Coordinates of C-alpha atoms in Angstrom, one line a residue:
Chain A
X1433 CA -17.2 -16.3 -10.5
X1434 CA -14.0 -16.3 -8.5
X1435 CA -12.0 -14.8 -11.5
X1436 CA -14.8 -12.2 -12.0
X1437 CA -14.6 -11.0 -8.4
X1438 CA -10.8 -10.8 -8.6
X1439 CA -11.1 -8.8 -11.8
X1440 CA -13.7 -6.4 -10.3
X1441 CA -11.6 -5.9 -7.1
X1442 CA -8.3 -5.5 -9.0
X1443 CA -9.9 -2.9 -11.3
X1444 CA -11.3 -1.1 -8.3
X1445 CA -7.8 -1.1 -6.7
X1446 CA -6.2 0.3 -9.9
X1447 CA -8.9 2.9 -10.1
X1448 CA -8.0 3.9 -6.5
X1449 CA -4.4 4.0 -7.5
X1450 CA -5.2 6.4 -10.3
X1451 CA -7.5 8.5 -8.1
X1452 CA -4.9 8.9 -5.3
X1453 CA -2.1 9.6 -7.7
X1454 CA -0.1 6.5 -6.9
X1455 CA 0.3 5.8 -10.6
X1456 CA 1.8 9.2 -11.2
X1457 CA 4.2 8.6 -8.4
X1458 CA 5.5 5.3 -9.8
X1459 CA 5.9 6.9 -13.2
X1460 CA 7.6 10.0 -11.8
X1461 CA 10.2 8.1 -10.0
X1462 CA 11.6 6.2 -13.1
X1463 CA 11.4 9.6 -14.9
X1464 CA 13.5 11.2 -12.2
X1465 CA 15.9 8.3 -12.2
X1466 CA 16.3 8.5 -16.0
X1467 CA 16.9 12.3 -16.0
X1468 CA 19.5 11.9 -13.2
X1469 CA 21.2 9.1 -14.9
X1470 CA 21.3 11.0 -18.1
X1471 CA 23.3 13.6 -16.4
X1472 CA 25.9 11.1 -15.1
X1473 CA 29.1 10.8 -17.0
X1474 CA 28.5 7.3 -18.2
X1475 CA 31.8 6.3 -19.9
X1476 CA 35.4 7.5 -20.1
X1477 CA 34.8 9.1 -23.5
X1478 CA 31.9 11.2 -22.1
X1479 CA 34.2 12.5 -19.3
X1480 CA 36.0 14.7 -21.8
X1481 CA 39.4 16.4 -21.2
X1482 CA 40.7 16.4 -17.7
X1483 CA 41.2 19.8 -16.2
X1484 CA 44.4 20.0 -14.2
X1485 CA 45.8 22.7 -12.0
X1486 CA 49.6 23.4 -11.9
X1487 CA 51.0 25.6 -9.1
X1488 CA 53.3 28.4 -10.3
X1489 CA 56.7 28.2 -8.7
X1490 CA 56.5 24.5 -8.0
X1491 CA 59.5 22.4 -9.1
X1492 CA 57.8 19.9 -11.3
X1493 CA 60.0 17.1 -12.8
X1494 CA 61.8 18.1 -16.0
X1495 CA 59.7 18.0 -19.1
X1496 CA 56.4 17.5 -17.4
X1497 CA 55.0 20.9 -18.2
X1498 CA 56.1 20.7 -21.8
X1499 CA 54.5 17.2 -22.2
X1500 CA 51.3 18.3 -20.5
X1501 CA 51.0 21.4 -22.6
X1502 CA 51.6 19.4 -25.7
X1503 CA 48.8 16.9 -24.9
X1504 CA 46.2 19.6 -25.0
X1505 CA 43.6 17.1 -26.4
X1506 CA 43.8 15.1 -23.2
X1507 CA 44.6 17.7 -20.6
X1508 CA 43.6 21.3 -20.0
X1509 CA 46.1 23.1 -17.8
X1510 CA 45.2 25.9 -15.5
X1511 CA 48.1 27.7 -13.7
X1512 CA 47.3 28.8 -10.2
X1513 CA 49.2 31.2 -7.9
X1514 CA 49.4 28.8 -5.0
X1515 CA 47.9 25.6 -3.6
X1516 CA 45.1 27.5 -1.8
X1517 CA 43.9 29.0 -5.0
X1518 CA 44.0 25.5 -6.6
X1519 CA 41.9 24.1 -3.7
X1520 CA 39.4 26.9 -4.2
X1521 CA 39.1 26.1 -8.0
X1522 CA 38.8 22.4 -7.1
X1523 CA 35.9 23.1 -4.7
X1524 CA 34.2 25.2 -7.3
X1525 CA 34.5 22.3 -9.8
X1526 CA 36.5 24.5 -12.2
X1527 CA 39.4 22.0 -12.2
X1528 CA 39.5 18.2 -11.6
X1529 CA 42.7 18.0 -9.7
X1530 CA 45.9 19.8 -8.7
X1531 CA 49.4 18.4 -9.3
X1532 CA 51.9 19.3 -6.7
X1533 CA 55.4 18.3 -6.0
X1534 CA 56.2 16.1 -3.0
X1535 CA 58.6 17.7 -0.5
X1536 CA 60.0 14.5 0.8
X1537 CA 60.5 12.9 -2.6
X1538 CA 61.8 15.4 -5.1
X1539 CA 60.9 14.5 -8.7
X1540 CA 57.6 12.8 -7.9
X1541 CA 54.2 14.2 -8.0
X1542 CA 51.1 14.3 -5.7
X1543 CA 47.6 14.6 -7.1
X1544 CA 45.0 16.4 -5.0
X1545 CA 41.4 15.6 -6.0
X1546 CA 37.9 16.0 -4.5
X1547 CA 37.1 12.3 -4.4
X1548 CA 39.7 9.6 -4.6
X1549 CA 37.4 6.8 -6.1
X1550 CA 35.7 8.8 -8.8
X1551 CA 35.6 8.4 -12.6
X1552 CA 37.5 11.8 -13.0
X1553 CA 40.3 10.6 -10.8
X1554 CA 40.8 7.4 -12.7
X1555 CA 40.8 9.5 -15.9
X1556 CA 43.5 11.8 -14.6
X1557 CA 45.7 8.8 -13.5
X1558 CA 45.2 7.1 -16.8
X1559 CA 46.0 10.2 -18.8
X1560 CA 49.2 11.0 -16.9
X1561 CA 50.3 7.4 -16.9
X1562 CA 50.0 7.4 -20.7
X1563 CA 51.8 10.7 -20.9
X1564 CA 54.7 9.5 -18.7
X1565 CA 55.1 6.3 -20.9
X1566 CA 55.1 8.4 -24.1
X1567 CA 57.7 10.8 -22.7
X1568 CA 60.0 8.4 -21.0
X1569 CA 59.5 5.2 -23.0
X1570 CA 59.6 3.2 -19.8
X1571 CA 58.7 -0.5 -19.8
X1572 CA 55.1 -1.4 -19.6
X1573 CA 53.2 -1.9 -16.3
X1574 CA 52.5 -5.4 -15.1
X1575 CA 48.8 -4.8 -15.5
X1576 CA 48.4 -3.3 -19.0
X1577 CA 44.7 -3.6 -19.3
X1578 CA 41.7 -3.6 -16.9
X1579 CA 38.6 -5.2 -18.2
X1580 CA 35.3 -5.2 -16.4
X1581 CA 32.5 -7.7 -16.3
X1582 CA 30.1 -4.7 -16.1
X1583 CA 30.8 -3.1 -19.4
X1584 CA 27.5 -1.2 -19.6
X1585 CA 28.1 2.2 -18.1
X1586 CA 26.9 3.8 -14.9
X1587 CA 23.3 4.0 -16.1
X1588 CA 22.9 0.2 -16.6
X1589 CA 25.1 -0.6 -13.6
X1590 CA 22.8 1.2 -11.3
X1591 CA 19.7 -0.3 -12.9
X1592 CA 19.3 -3.2 -10.3
X1593 CA 19.5 -0.7 -7.5
X1594 CA 16.7 1.5 -9.0
X1595 CA 14.6 -1.6 -9.7
X1596 CA 15.1 -2.8 -6.1
X1597 CA 14.2 0.7 -4.9
X1598 CA 11.0 0.8 -6.9
X1599 CA 10.0 -2.8 -5.8
X1600 CA 10.5 -2.0 -2.2
X1601 CA 8.8 1.4 -2.4
X1602 CA 5.7 -0.1 -3.8
X1603 CA 5.9 -3.1 -1.5
X1604 CA 6.7 -1.4 1.8
X1605 CA 5.3 2.1 1.4
X1606 CA 2.4 2.2 -1.1
X1607 CA 0.7 -1.1 -0.5
X1608 CA 0.7 -1.1 3.3
X1609 CA -0.7 2.4 3.3
X1610 CA -3.5 1.4 0.9
X1611 CA -4.4 -1.7 2.9
X1612 CA -4.4 0.3 6.1
X1613 CA -6.5 3.0 4.5
X1614 CA -9.1 0.4 3.5
X1615 CA -9.1 -0.9 7.1
X1616 CA -9.2 2.5 8.6
X1617 CA -12.2 3.7 6.5
X1618 CA -14.0 0.4 7.0
X1619 CA -13.9 -0.2 3.2
X1620 CA -12.4 -3.7 3.5
X1621 CA -15.1 -4.7 5.9
X1622 CA -17.7 -3.3 3.5
X1623 CA -16.3 -5.4 0.7
X1624 CA -16.5 -8.4 3.0
X1625 CA -20.2 -7.8 3.3
X1626 CA -20.4 -9.1 -0.2
X1627 CA -20.0 -12.8 -1.1
X1628 CA -16.3 -12.5 -2.0
X1629 CA -13.7 -14.8 -0.5
X1630 CA -10.9 -13.2 1.6
X1631 CA -8.3 -14.8 -0.8
X1632 CA -10.0 -13.0 -3.7
X1633 CA -9.4 -9.6 -2.1
X1634 CA -5.8 -10.5 -1.3
X1635 CA -5.2 -11.7 -4.9
X1636 CA -6.6 -8.4 -6.2
X1637 CA -4.2 -6.5 -4.0
X1638 CA -1.3 -8.7 -5.2
X1639 CA -2.3 -7.9 -8.7
X1640 CA -2.3 -4.2 -7.9
X1641 CA 1.2 -4.4 -6.4
X1642 CA 2.6 -6.5 -9.3
X1643 CA 1.0 -4.2 -12.0
X1644 CA 2.5 -1.1 -10.3
X1645 CA 5.9 -2.7 -10.1
X1646 CA 5.9 -4.1 -13.7
X1647 CA 4.7 -0.7 -15.0
X1648 CA 7.5 1.2 -13.1
X1649 CA 10.2 -1.2 -14.3
X1650 CA 8.9 -1.2 -17.9
X1651 CA 8.8 2.6 -17.9
X1652 CA 12.4 2.7 -16.5
X1653 CA 13.5 0.4 -19.4
X1654 CA 11.7 2.5 -22.0
X1655 CA 13.1 5.8 -20.8
X1656 CA 16.6 4.5 -20.4
X1657 CA 16.5 2.5 -23.6
X1658 CA 18.0 -0.4 -21.8
X1659 CA 18.2 -3.2 -24.2
X1660 CA 17.1 -6.8 -24.0
X1661 CA 18.5 -9.1 -21.3
X1662 CA 17.9 -12.8 -20.8
X1663 CA 14.2 -12.2 -20.9
X1664 CA 12.7 -15.4 -19.3
X1665 CA 15.0 -15.1 -16.3
X1666 CA 14.5 -11.4 -16.0
X1667 CA 10.7 -11.7 -16.2
X1668 CA 10.8 -14.6 -13.7
X1669 CA 12.6 -12.5 -11.1
X1670 CA 10.5 -9.4 -11.7
X1671 CA 7.4 -11.5 -11.2
X1672 CA 8.7 -13.4 -8.2
X1673 CA 10.1 -10.2 -6.6
X1674 CA 6.9 -8.2 -7.2
X1675 CA 4.8 -11.1 -5.8
X1676 CA 7.1 -11.5 -2.7
X1677 CA 7.2 -7.8 -1.8
X1678 CA 3.6 -7.1 -2.6
X1679 CA 2.5 -10.0 -0.3
X1680 CA 5.0 -8.6 2.3
X1681 CA 3.5 -5.1 2.0
X1682 CA 0.0 -6.4 2.3
X1683 CA 1.0 -8.3 5.5
X1684 CA 2.5 -5.1 6.9
X1685 CA -0.7 -3.2 6.1
X1686 CA -2.6 -5.8 8.1
X1687 CA -0.4 -5.1 11.2
X1688 CA -1.4 -1.5 11.2
X1689 CA -4.7 0.1 12.3
X1690 CA -4.3 3.3 10.1
X1691 CA -2.4 4.8 7.3
X1692 CA 0.0 6.8 9.5
X1693 CA 1.2 3.7 11.3
X1694 CA 1.5 1.8 8.0
X1695 CA 3.7 4.5 6.6
X1696 CA 6.0 4.5 9.6
X1697 CA 6.2 0.7 9.6
X1698 CA 6.8 0.8 5.9
X1699 CA 9.8 3.1 6.2
X1700 CA 11.2 0.9 9.1
X1701 CA 11.2 -2.0 6.7
X1702 CA 12.1 -0.1 3.5
X1703 CA 15.5 1.3 4.4
X1704 CA 17.0 -1.8 6.1
X1705 CA 15.9 -3.9 3.1
X1706 CA 17.2 -1.4 0.5
X1707 CA 20.5 -0.1 1.8
X1708 CA 22.4 -3.3 2.7
X1709 CA 21.5 -4.9 -0.6
X1710 CA 22.1 -1.9 -2.8
X1711 CA 25.4 -1.0 -1.1
X1712 CA 26.7 -4.6 -0.8
X1713 CA 29.0 -3.9 -3.8
X1714 CA 31.0 -1.3 -1.9
X1715 CA 31.4 -3.0 1.4
X1716 CA 32.6 -6.5 2.3
X1717 CA 30.8 -6.3 5.6
X1718 CA 27.5 -5.5 3.9
X1719 CA 28.2 -8.3 1.4
X1720 CA 28.2 -10.7 4.3
X1721 CA 25.0 -9.2 5.9
X1722 CA 22.9 -8.5 2.8
X1723 CA 22.3 -12.2 1.8
X1724 CA 20.3 -12.5 5.1
X1725 CA 17.7 -10.1 3.7
X1726 CA 15.0 -11.1 1.2
X1727 CA 15.7 -8.0 -0.8
X1728 CA 19.2 -9.4 -1.7
X1729 CA 17.6 -12.5 -3.2
X1730 CA 16.1 -10.1 -5.7
X1731 CA 18.9 -7.6 -6.1
X1732 CA 21.7 -10.1 -6.6
X1733 CA 20.0 -12.1 -9.4
X1734 CA 18.9 -8.9 -11.1
X1735 CA 22.4 -7.6 -11.1
X1736 CA 23.7 -10.9 -12.4
X1737 CA 21.1 -11.0 -15.2
X1738 CA 21.4 -7.4 -16.2
X1739 CA 25.2 -7.0 -15.9
X1740 CA 26.9 -10.4 -15.7
X1741 CA 25.1 -12.5 -18.3
X1742 CA 23.5 -14.6 -15.4
X1743 CA 20.9 -17.3 -16.1
X1744 CA 17.8 -18.3 -14.3
X1745 CA 19.1 -21.9 -13.9
X1746 CA 22.0 -20.6 -11.7
X1747 CA 19.7 -18.7 -9.4
X1748 CA 16.9 -21.2 -8.7
X1749 CA 17.4 -20.9 -5.0
X1750 CA 16.8 -17.1 -4.9
X1751 CA 13.7 -17.5 -7.2
X1752 CA 12.2 -20.2 -5.0
X1753 CA 13.0 -18.3 -1.9
X1754 CA 11.1 -15.2 -3.1
X1755 CA 8.1 -17.3 -4.1
X1756 CA 8.1 -19.1 -0.8
X1757 CA 8.5 -16.0 1.3
X1758 CA 5.7 -14.3 -0.7
X1759 CA 3.4 -17.4 -0.2
X1760 CA 4.1 -17.3 3.6
X1761 CA 3.3 -13.6 3.7
X1762 CA 0.1 -14.2 1.7
X1763 CA -1.0 -16.9 4.1
X1764 CA -0.3 -14.8 7.2
X1765 CA -2.3 -11.9 5.7
X1766 CA -5.1 -14.4 5.1
X1767 CA -5.1 -15.4 8.7
X1768 CA -5.1 -11.8 9.9
X1769 CA -7.9 -11.0 7.6
X1770 CA -10.0 -14.0 8.8
X1771 CA -9.4 -12.7 12.4
X1772 CA -10.5 -9.2 11.3
X1773 CA -7.2 -8.1 12.8
X1774 CA -7.3 -4.4 13.8
X1775 CA -10.3 -3.8 11.7
Chain B
X1322 CA -37.2 -18.3 13.4
X1323 CA -35.3 -16.2 11.0
X1324 CA -32.5 -15.3 13.5
X1325 CA -31.5 -17.7 16.3
X1326 CA -28.9 -16.3 18.6
X1327 CA -27.4 -18.6 21.3
X1328 CA -25.0 -17.2 23.9
X1329 CA -23.3 -14.9 21.5
X1330 CA -20.6 -13.1 23.3
X1331 CA -17.7 -10.7 22.7
X1332 CA -15.7 -9.2 25.5
X1333 CA -13.1 -6.4 24.7
X1334 CA -12.2 -6.2 28.4
X1335 CA -13.9 -6.7 31.7
X1336 CA -16.4 -3.8 31.2
X1337 CA -16.9 -3.5 27.4
X1338 CA -18.5 -5.8 24.9
X1339 CA -21.4 -8.2 25.1
X1340 CA -22.0 -10.9 27.7
X1341 CA -23.5 -14.2 26.4
X1342 CA -26.8 -13.3 24.9
X1343 CA -29.6 -15.4 23.5
X1344 CA -32.8 -14.4 21.6
X1345 CA -34.8 -15.3 18.6
X1346 CA -36.2 -13.1 15.8
X1347 CA -39.2 -13.9 13.6
X1348 CA -39.5 -12.9 10.0
X1349 CA -40.8 -9.4 9.5
X1350 CA -40.1 -8.0 12.9
X1351 CA -38.8 -4.5 13.3
X1352 CA -36.6 -4.5 16.4
X1353 CA -35.1 -1.5 18.1
X1354 CA -32.0 -2.4 20.2
X1355 CA -31.6 0.4 22.7
X1356 CA -29.1 1.3 25.4
X1357 CA -26.5 3.8 26.4
X1358 CA -23.1 4.1 24.7
X1359 CA -21.0 1.1 25.4
X1360 CA -24.0 -1.1 26.2
X1361 CA -23.0 -3.6 23.5
X1362 CA -25.6 -2.7 20.8
X1363 CA -23.1 -2.1 18.0
X1364 CA -21.1 -5.2 19.1
X1365 CA -24.2 -7.3 18.7
X1366 CA -25.0 -6.1 15.3
X1367 CA -21.4 -6.2 14.1
X1368 CA -21.2 -9.9 15.1
X1369 CA -24.4 -10.6 13.2
X1370 CA -22.9 -8.8 10.2
X1371 CA -19.6 -10.7 10.4
X1372 CA -17.7 -7.5 11.1
X1373 CA -16.2 -8.9 14.3
X1374 CA -15.6 -12.5 15.3
X1375 CA -17.5 -13.6 18.4
X1376 CA -15.6 -15.0 21.4
X1377 CA -18.3 -17.6 21.9
X1378 CA -21.8 -18.7 21.2
X1379 CA -23.5 -19.3 17.9
X1380 CA -26.1 -17.7 15.6
X1381 CA -28.0 -18.8 12.6
X1382 CA -29.8 -16.6 10.0
X1383 CA -32.4 -18.5 8.0
X1384 CA -30.8 -21.6 9.3
X1385 CA -27.3 -20.7 8.0
X1386 CA -24.5 -20.6 10.6
X1387 CA -22.9 -17.2 11.1
X1388 CA -19.5 -18.7 10.5
X1389 CA -20.5 -19.4 6.9
X1390 CA -19.8 -15.7 6.0
X1391 CA -20.3 -16.0 2.2
X1392 CA -23.7 -17.6 2.6
X1393 CA -24.8 -15.3 5.5
X1394 CA -23.9 -12.0 3.7
X1395 CA -26.4 -12.9 1.1
X1396 CA -29.1 -12.8 3.8
X1397 CA -28.0 -9.7 5.7
X1398 CA -27.5 -6.1 4.8
X1399 CA -25.6 -4.1 7.4
X1400 CA -25.6 -0.3 7.5
X1401 CA -22.9 1.0 9.9
X1402 CA -23.2 4.2 11.8
X1403 CA -20.5 5.9 9.7
X1404 CA -21.1 5.4 6.0
X1405 CA -18.2 3.3 4.7
X1406 CA -18.2 4.2 1.0
X1407 CA -15.4 4.8 -1.5
X1408 CA -15.9 8.5 -1.0
X1409 CA -13.5 9.6 -3.8
X1410 CA -15.7 7.9 -6.3
X1411 CA -19.2 8.7 -7.4
X1412 CA -22.5 7.4 -6.0
X1413 CA -23.1 5.4 -9.1
X1414 CA -19.6 3.9 -9.1
X1415 CA -20.1 2.8 -5.5
X1416 CA -23.4 1.1 -6.2
X1417 CA -22.2 -0.5 -9.4
X1418 CA -19.1 -1.9 -7.6
X1419 CA -21.1 -3.5 -5.0
X1420 CA -23.7 -4.7 -7.5
X1421 CA -20.9 -6.4 -9.4
X1422 CA -19.6 -8.1 -6.3
X1423 CA -23.0 -9.3 -5.2
X1424 CA -23.9 -10.5 -8.7
X1425 CA -26.8 -8.0 -8.8
X1426 CA -28.1 -6.9 -12.2
X1427 CA -27.1 -3.3 -13.1
X1428 CA -30.7 -2.5 -13.6
X1429 CA -31.1 -2.7 -9.8
X1430 CA -28.6 0.2 -9.4
X1431 CA -31.1 2.4 -11.4
X1432 CA -33.9 1.2 -9.2
X1433 CA -32.0 2.0 -6.0
X1434 CA -31.0 5.4 -7.4
X1435 CA -34.6 6.1 -8.1
X1436 CA -36.1 4.7 -4.8
X1437 CA -33.6 6.7 -2.7
X1438 CA -33.9 9.9 -4.7
X1439 CA -30.3 9.7 -5.6
X1440 CA -30.6 10.2 -9.4
X1441 CA -29.5 13.9 -9.2
X1442 CA -26.4 12.8 -7.3
X1443 CA -25.5 9.8 -9.3
X1444 CA -22.3 11.4 -10.7
X1445 CA -21.4 13.3 -7.5
X1446 CA -18.4 12.1 -5.5
X1447 CA -19.6 10.6 -2.2
X1448 CA -17.2 12.9 -0.3
X1449 CA -19.2 15.9 -1.6
X1450 CA -22.5 14.7 -0.1
X1451 CA -24.1 15.6 3.2
X1452 CA -24.1 12.9 5.9
X1453 CA -27.8 12.3 5.3
X1454 CA -27.3 11.7 1.6
X1455 CA -24.3 9.4 2.3
X1456 CA -26.5 7.4 4.7
X1457 CA -29.1 7.1 1.9
X1458 CA -26.4 5.7 -0.4
X1459 CA -25.3 3.4 2.4
X1460 CA -28.8 2.0 2.9
X1461 CA -29.3 1.8 -0.9
X1462 CA -26.0 -0.2 -1.2
X1463 CA -27.1 -2.6 1.6
X1464 CA -30.4 -3.2 -0.3
X1465 CA -28.8 -3.9 -3.7
X1466 CA -28.9 -7.6 -3.3
X1467 CA -32.4 -7.4 -1.6
X1468 CA -31.4 -9.2 1.6
X1469 CA -34.2 -10.4 3.8
X1470 CA -32.5 -9.1 7.0
X1471 CA -31.3 -5.6 7.6
X1472 CA -29.1 -4.4 10.5
X1473 CA -28.7 -0.7 11.0
X1474 CA -26.3 0.7 13.6
X1475 CA -27.4 4.1 14.8
X1476 CA -28.8 5.0 11.4
X1477 CA -29.8 8.5 12.5
X1478 CA -26.7 9.4 14.4
X1479 CA -25.5 12.9 13.5
X1480 CA -28.6 13.6 11.3
X1481 CA -30.9 16.6 11.6
X1482 CA -34.6 16.3 12.5
X1483 CA -35.7 16.2 8.8
X1484 CA -33.2 13.5 7.8
X1485 CA -33.9 11.5 10.9
X1486 CA -37.6 11.4 10.0
X1487 CA -36.6 10.5 6.4
X1488 CA -34.5 7.5 7.6
X1489 CA -37.4 6.3 9.9
X1490 CA -39.8 6.6 7.0
X1491 CA -37.4 4.5 4.9
X1492 CA -37.3 1.9 7.8
X1493 CA -41.1 1.8 7.8
X1494 CA -41.2 1.3 4.1
X1495 CA -38.6 -1.5 4.2
X1496 CA -40.5 -3.1 7.0
X1497 CA -43.7 -2.9 5.0
X1498 CA -41.9 -4.7 2.2
X1499 CA -41.4 -7.6 4.5
X1500 CA -37.8 -7.1 5.7
X1501 CA -36.7 -8.2 9.1
X1502 CA -35.0 -5.2 10.7
X1503 CA -32.8 -4.7 13.7
X1504 CA -31.6 -1.2 14.4
X1505 CA -29.8 0.4 17.3
X1506 CA -30.7 3.7 19.0
X1507 CA -29.9 5.4 22.2
X1508 CA -33.0 7.6 21.9
X1509 CA -35.9 5.2 22.6
X1510 CA -38.5 8.0 22.6
X1511 CA -37.8 8.5 18.8
X1512 CA -38.7 4.9 17.9
X1513 CA -41.8 4.5 20.1
X1514 CA -44.2 4.3 17.2
X1515 CA -41.9 2.5 14.8
X1516 CA -40.5 -0.6 16.5
X1517 CA -42.6 -3.8 16.9
X1518 CA -40.2 -5.0 19.6
X1519 CA -37.6 -3.4 21.9
X1520 CA -34.5 -5.0 23.3
X1521 CA -32.6 -3.1 25.9
X1522 CA -28.9 -3.7 26.5
X1523 CA -27.2 -2.4 29.6
X1524 CA -23.5 -2.8 30.3
X1525 CA -23.3 -5.7 27.9
X1526 CA -26.3 -7.6 29.1
X1527 CA -29.8 -8.0 27.7
X1528 CA -32.1 -6.6 30.4
X1529 CA -35.4 -6.2 28.5
X1530 CA -36.9 -7.9 25.5
X1531 CA -40.6 -7.2 24.8
X1532 CA -43.2 -4.9 23.2
X1533 CA -42.7 -1.2 23.1
X1534 CA -45.8 -0.5 25.3
X1535 CA -44.4 -2.9 28.0
X1536 CA -41.0 -1.2 27.8
X1537 CA -42.2 2.3 28.2
X1538 CA -44.4 1.4 31.1
X1539 CA -41.5 -0.5 32.8
X1540 CA -39.1 0.7 35.5
X1541 CA -36.2 0.0 33.2
X1542 CA -37.0 2.9 30.9
X1543 CA -37.4 5.2 33.9
X1544 CA -34.1 4.0 35.4
X1545 CA -32.1 4.3 32.2
X1546 CA -33.5 7.4 30.7
X1547 CA -35.1 9.4 33.5

């Protein structure tokens, strides 16, 4: 009877999710992500020729113009009247960079780009370094090759971030609002007028959250054509993460009297959980702060599994942490439900 | 006794709620709980329906302690003032959902749809119905599992004269079928000929409990509703 009640309640929750368009939302977000990622220059080869601006009248080192013009498969040259015109073209994205001479160091070059740490800038530096070696025959650099553990392109490298975003969106925004709506409209209390156990209602809500998360993640994989990873570990973390953050979201829903306050509280929890974890790769300070957040216990293993050949056995702590935190949240929700908290 | 209430109390603050209250209800009684807004009528019914947790006291329904919610809800049907239905779904969906959760045969849904003249609206979304129709669905839902005790909180609130008469007719029918009924009202004149017993709550305290004739002849009615 217990399983039957859970099934009925879970089907009802899924029907509500269809009716209030939640399902469309969780399918639209992966679709949007996929389309955006498809437009990103994923690899060096996709970046194409670099478009460089040379300023007329500048004293470039001898031979450079000739070599650059000769390498027309790598570099497309645009001559500009002066630096100001070059800056304008740069801002209009008509060129990728401007080569200027350095006044204090005659014979050397300065490169002006829009963004220093972009794929295009790396491409320009790589191409000009190759050209210089070919022209001057100088001895090789100390570092002759850079290899990356993440060899999968921007699309796949950002996958853990998108998955975390979806998990937190469903956990902190969608679920609390749905729980609060059922409280606000006295639907939960109506369900408790039937011989269902409080835990059955909670489990049904957990199933809803986990189904939404798994559907969104699967859809993201299908759209992006992201290949197989270490499946058992990956599934274990998606299940543990969806359990943890669904339980967390249900708990937040119980802290609120109505949908409006649930949405506000959801956003208050959503961003501090998302940003430090998702941006931990680009900041040493965030790398030290992020592990304090439960979201990092999902993000880091996902990144490891998807990009660094990580195995579940090496991440047991994170997995157990997620399950424990989810269980604590489930229990707290149960207590609040028993107390008819803000119902 | 079907209901045995002992010092049941719930205080929201110093002025609102219900002071410790005791009374008994026999099977088949139709009791009107009257009083002004904030008298504690709804609080009393909501505690008996397990909507809110009492601060103190105890209650049994057919000998089952109120704290045993899963057993008690099989004995009690509660109809709140505002219909609490899944209003983006149809009337039939709502009834079938609650039938499934109360382990009621689906045939009973058809009976309820027929008894409450809801057959033409079975596929209509609840949100498209009038308040009177929603209240009929609400009462029908409470009766799905055929509980012996019915609690109705202001069942005619916001309804027009015709719908109010219809609801009182339904109450009479259910009483005739042997149900024990407690319902609240703040318009005692309306239930003069309906109730078999009247309980008056005033500022959270039970100040009268007796037959309707006694009540309408008493000073209490004059003081409260003059």
